[in-house]
Amino acid sequence: MSRIPNAIDSGRAQRPSSWWLATRLLLREWRSGDLNLLASALILAVMTVAITAFVADRLQKGMEQQAAQLMGGDLVIQSPRALPEDWLEDAKNQNLQAAPQLEFASMLASDNGFQLAAVKAISQGYPLKGELLIGQSADVLGQSSQGQIPLSGEVWVDLRLLSALGVTLGDEVEIGQKLFTVTRLIQQEPDRGGGFMSFNPRAMINLADVPATGVVQPGSRVTWRLMLAGALVDIERYKSSIKPRLESAHRLLDVREDRPSVGSALDRAQRYLQLTSIGAVILSGVAVALAAARFARRRVDSIAVLSGFGHSPRFVTGIYSRLLLSLGLVTALIGASLGYLLQSIAVSLFQSSLPVSLPPAGWQPWLLAMGTGQLLLLGFARAPLQQLQQVSPMRILRRDLVPASASSLSTYGLALFALVALVYWYSQDWRLTLWLSLGLIVVVVVSSLLTLGLLKLLHPLESKLPVKPRLALRSLYSHRKTALPQVLAFALVLLVVALVSIVRNDLLDSWQQQLPITAPNHFALNIQLHEQQAFEQALDQAEIKHSPLYPIVRARLTLINHQTALEQVPEKAREDNALQRELNLTWRSALPDDNKVVAGQWWPEDYQASPNALTPLSIEAALAERLGLSLGDHLVFELAGQKIEGVVHNLRTVNWDNFQPNFYVITPPKVLESMPQTLLASFYLAPEQRPQLAQLVRQFPSVSLLDIGQILQQVRQILQQVTLAIEVMLMFTLFCGVVLLLAAVKNSLDERLREGALYRTLGASGRMIRQIQGLEFVCLGLLSGVLAVLGSEITAFLLYRQLFDLDYSLSFTHWLLLPLISVAIITTAGLWGTKEVLKRPPLQVLRAR
Amino acid sequence: MNTPEPLASTVVIKTVNLGRTLMDTEQQPLTILQGINLQINAGDSVAILGSSGAGKSTLLGLLAGLDQASTGEIYLNQQPLTQLNEEQRAQVRQKVGFVFQSFQLLGHLTALDNVMLPLELAGAKDYRKKAQNWLERVGLGHRIKHYPNQLSGGEQQRVAIARAFAGEPVVLFADEPTGNLDQKTGQTIIDLLFKLNRDQGTTLVLVTHDLELAQRCQQRYLLQDQQLILQTPAAVNPVNAEATP
Ligand SMILES: Nc1ncnc2c1ncn2[C@@H]1O[C@H](COP(=O)(O)OP(=O)(O)OP(=O)(O)O)[C@@H](O)[C@H]1O
Ligand SMILES: [Mg+2]
């Protein structure tokens, strides 16, 4: 029966097979109840991870869905030329919805005027994602297009175009060589393609009408898009099938690329979700380690007996390996199922406050949760149990032969390995893994040294103290070997909770700052120099909050280091928009808010251009990277026969998320002032100020007004959803943290209960015992709290810089709050857990230990 | 029976119909002690004999107020233990010393720390010196800095005895105080016990298998079939007692 090689079996045929014995011992272990704590820790761990993973997965999908609406599809292929016909066919064959569209700029003409507009030619199926709101007039809220698109010969226009052309619905307008009838007013376009930087008014026609207009010729500047939507697997399959066929001019857009303002929010949110999951894993690791250590402590004697009866250490280990294996499987199944159940309940409770309904979770969270359980078991439970192997049979006779202490390198080594593996698995990000592991190691080492050092330092003072603090301190000091892991566990739990809440606050703050309610929702472009004062006055009179008027010089980058720009840039940048069109240049003496110089230096505020010197240029960093520009490069811009020569003086990052006017190229003042220029302003228009806008449009017909309110609205909605996600995760982490803290305290009580009972037999009053133990708990809590603050500051410092791109600042409330909370929880839980000492006869307490 | 008595024969321990019933693992009641009536006067020395599992330790724990009786009454130092709560019983125990069969030393404290504990809890002044003194008297003056797990069983037992002595109790309960000791050391401990009994009038209640120790006590009881039987002054052999009811 036994095919497991076993040292003791050989030559002792009369013994029951080791397999049978092992199984019986295993069953006995399960029945004894001592495994309960370890099993619950594992179930809790797997459950926590499962919930986080399920919720994160669903929220992630939900957010991507939302963002896909902004983009118009789950996947978009963009190209300056028509895309091959079969791509569309392929997509349809692969169960995807697909709709091609074409966008170009064209002059529209009516009987009353001309206006340059962005024309979007759409096909059946538009919009794949989101809603197109159309209506008959500006005053009534439009209705969903319900899949309707302009019929042949129809054009739908937005309000700006309507007023610029001086037409009403039913009038005719000309696009190229074809006449169209204006039939609908566009009120909300889910995917204002090309980003909101396409400032022109909007028009929509049927894709089939494009040839008849004769506007689109080979070489015209147009953007073709193939919008795709469908199930994730189909999208992914299509994506990989299409990738090898992409040319340099083609761009695959996914949610993150297309919308930087949402993209970075999603990115950070995702990182946050990762962080909380990792936090949950660390919490679980702590729980499992504590429970396993306790189990090992309780098993030392029986193992000694087993080996005293002649069972080899290998046999003993064999039993415990099997024990771990079965434990791992059972708890993983239970934990993951519980997690699935709980998250469905939680999500359905929150569903009503979510802007979109969350798609169901995929299978990955199951794998993640159950795999995590196994890794936790390996990393955090294996080592303590492994030590049982080293228990000597002498232990029966002399109880001082303790197995190798839990602080051995292998314990921490294994735990660290498991942790690093898990963090990497969760984040797929070496940087995060590195920084987090580094942070944790630093925290653990520093905390250990501090704790031990402090206790050593205080020990000699003991005899000078009154009796209660003296006994408390002595107990702490003499328990230091067991107290240290406890303090570390407490501190780690608090650290994770603190970190998760600090990051949450700062993330939300940064989003709130990014898009305050009164963030500018309109841009005014093409303000002529001579209109400057009048325009500003008009805004002020209408009590519209506005930005300063920024000068814009529009020029084309022609030469880089004395060669044609097209030849100088890397090959894949040849089709870059920045080379195809004019760039916006402006001048500034000071670095704009929200911009950061990443290379070179900003010029001094009082910079004076000397007549012969080359103009210093400040270039947006991402543009510079795309075009391969670096400090010291010589650039020439051209406009209307004039030249601007300059040298790249610094590179600067721009915050595109804040919807403020941003510029690719900035020069010092005075250099550009003589060039042809227009002005740009952004302003916030409250809903009730709408009539003033119409007034403005009439007063300054040549000024282009761009309404980005809808986009802001959509972005806000996404942020709101992300915020909610973060709140849910935070609450959950907090909950787990508190539960775990309580469990950790409880786990440390065995010794204290015995101690308390003994104090009791010696006639100590309840008050005395409470005060001594209370003092101990206060010290433990304080120490853990301070270490947690220290640790969270260190880790937050590393994470902020490296991952969230947030500015880090010390938070003094945390220094106060965390130790207080820690003391409160640990002391309360500790005293509560030891209260039986006061109520039960000491002999019963002692017997129960 | 309860008439006021001269000081010398003040009753320190008295039980009326004392019984202890436990629930075993299958929730079946298990009666260990039943209808025990016992009276011990101040300054007496009493030995309790009985076979293993007879309930000696259980009885001792009850008498010392460390456990709760199921039935009957216990008076310790005139205090009705069964009517007191845990807090009040602890108060009574301040005058009581107890040597556990399993020693019950605190493993993380040194021998000295263990012996100091009752003194410190009672708020004694020169607790360190006193504790050291007691350790010397049980022959462990040179091991005071050692932890229990560095001491032999007998040494641990002596630390436990020193701890019980240190509180200068009125009543000292000892559960097999010489069980782990060799003849000579055992003799020293026994001498020490009776010296305490003589000099300070400490009442001794001992559970023992040691005949010599039992012989030196004024009274001997045999615990058998949940009952306590007073033995005649004639020699009692606890091993035989098991065989002959
Ligand atoms: N908490 C308990 N639960 C179950 N049974 C108990 C409990 N305490 C004592 N017993 C049982 O009561 C009986 C008496 O125990 P006790 O320890 O008093 O015996 P003893 O006379 O001191 O024996 P020994 O001489 O071996 O020390 C034993 O059979 C024991 O198993
Ligand atoms: Mg006993």
PDB file of C-alpha atoms in Angstrom, chain A residues 56-71 73-74 254-275 356 358 507 510-511 514 657 714-726 803-804:
ATOM      1  CA  ALA A  56     -10.855  45.009  -8.673  1.00  0.00           C
ATOM      2  CA  ASP A  57     -11.439  42.916 -11.750  1.00  0.00           C
ATOM      3  CA  ARG A  58     -15.019  44.026 -12.109  1.00  0.00           C
ATOM      4  CA  LEU A  59     -14.315  47.661 -11.398  1.00  0.00           C
ATOM      5  CA  GLN A  60     -11.456  47.603 -13.819  1.00  0.00           C
ATOM      6  CA  LYS A  61     -13.708  46.192 -16.490  1.00  0.00           C
ATOM      7  CA  GLY A  62     -16.374  48.711 -15.604  1.00  0.00           C
ATOM      8  CA  MET A  63     -13.983  51.604 -15.827  1.00  0.00           C
ATOM      9  CA  GLU A  64     -12.611  50.396 -19.095  1.00  0.00           C
ATOM     10  CA  GLN A  65     -16.113  50.133 -20.416  1.00  0.00           C
ATOM     11  CA  GLN A  66     -16.770  53.672 -19.401  1.00  0.00           C
ATOM     12  CA  ALA A  67     -13.560  54.858 -20.918  1.00  0.00           C
ATOM     13  CA  ALA A  68     -14.331  52.881 -24.050  1.00  0.00           C
ATOM     14  CA  GLN A  69     -17.368  55.109 -24.462  1.00  0.00           C
ATOM     15  CA  LEU A  70     -15.137  58.147 -24.558  1.00  0.00           C
ATOM     16  CA  MET A  71     -13.100  56.482 -27.221  1.00  0.00           C
ATOM     17  CA  GLY A  73     -15.078  51.568 -29.007  1.00  0.00           C
ATOM     18  CA  ASP A  74     -13.066  48.995 -27.147  1.00  0.00           C
ATOM     19  CA  ASP A 254      -6.724  51.573 -26.337  1.00  0.00           C
ATOM     20  CA  VAL A 255      -8.389  53.284 -23.475  1.00  0.00           C
ATOM     21  CA  ARG A 256      -5.216  54.507 -21.934  1.00  0.00           C
ATOM     22  CA  GLU A 257      -3.604  55.974 -24.995  1.00  0.00           C
ATOM     23  CA  ASP A 258      -6.498  57.820 -26.400  1.00  0.00           C
ATOM     24  CA  ARG A 259      -7.500  59.825 -23.368  1.00  0.00           C
ATOM     25  CA  PRO A 260      -4.594  60.960 -21.331  1.00  0.00           C
ATOM     26  CA  SER A 261      -6.820  62.713 -18.840  1.00  0.00           C
ATOM     27  CA  VAL A 262      -8.752  59.576 -18.064  1.00  0.00           C
ATOM     28  CA  GLY A 263      -5.835  57.330 -18.808  1.00  0.00           C
ATOM     29  CA  SER A 264      -3.700  58.572 -15.989  1.00  0.00           C
ATOM     30  CA  ALA A 265      -6.600  58.446 -13.596  1.00  0.00           C
ATOM     31  CA  LEU A 266      -7.270  54.862 -14.602  1.00  0.00           C
ATOM     32  CA  ASP A 267      -3.631  54.097 -14.319  1.00  0.00           C
ATOM     33  CA  ARG A 268      -3.406  55.405 -10.819  1.00  0.00           C
ATOM     34  CA  ALA A 269      -6.635  53.767  -9.838  1.00  0.00           C
ATOM     35  CA  GLN A 270      -5.338  50.491 -11.099  1.00  0.00           C
ATOM     36  CA  ARG A 271      -2.150  50.958  -9.151  1.00  0.00           C
ATOM     37  CA  TYR A 272      -4.199  51.723  -6.133  1.00  0.00           C
ATOM     38  CA  LEU A 273      -6.255  48.592  -6.531  1.00  0.00           C
ATOM     39  CA  GLN A 274      -3.023  46.682  -6.905  1.00  0.00           C
ATOM     40  CA  LEU A 275      -1.684  48.284  -3.790  1.00  0.00           C
ATOM     41  CA  VAL A 356     -22.652  51.810 -15.144  1.00  0.00           C
ATOM     42  CA  LEU A 358     -20.344  46.247 -13.467  1.00  0.00           C
ATOM     43  CA  LEU A 507      -5.270  60.433  -4.850  1.00  0.00           C
ATOM     44  CA  SER A 510      -5.247  65.280  -6.599  1.00  0.00           C
ATOM     45  CA  TRP A 511      -8.302  64.416  -8.661  1.00  0.00           C
ATOM     46  CA  GLN A 514      -7.437  68.416 -11.171  1.00  0.00           C
ATOM     47  CA  ASP A 657      -5.318  66.150 -17.156  1.00  0.00           C
ATOM     48  CA  GLN A 714     -17.571  62.223 -18.665  1.00  0.00           C
ATOM     49  CA  VAL A 715     -14.164  62.426 -17.078  1.00  0.00           C
ATOM     50  CA  ARG A 716     -15.730  63.392 -13.800  1.00  0.00           C
ATOM     51  CA  GLN A 717     -18.028  60.420 -13.976  1.00  0.00           C
ATOM     52  CA  ILE A 718     -15.135  58.109 -14.467  1.00  0.00           C
ATOM     53  CA  LEU A 719     -13.246  59.687 -11.613  1.00  0.00           C
ATOM     54  CA  GLN A 720     -16.316  59.330  -9.484  1.00  0.00           C
ATOM     55  CA  GLN A 721     -16.487  55.678 -10.231  1.00  0.00           C
ATOM     56  CA  VAL A 722     -12.817  55.226  -9.588  1.00  0.00           C
ATOM     57  CA  THR A 723     -13.212  57.109  -6.342  1.00  0.00           C
ATOM     58  CA  LEU A 724     -15.983  54.830  -5.285  1.00  0.00           C
ATOM     59  CA  ALA A 725     -13.865  51.836  -6.130  1.00  0.00           C
ATOM     60  CA  ILE A 726     -11.122  53.209  -3.994  1.00  0.00           C
ATOM     61  CA  LEU A 803       4.434  54.916  -8.787  1.00  0.00           C
ATOM     62  CA  PHE A 804       1.780  57.484  -8.290  1.00  0.00           C
TER      63      PHE A 804
END
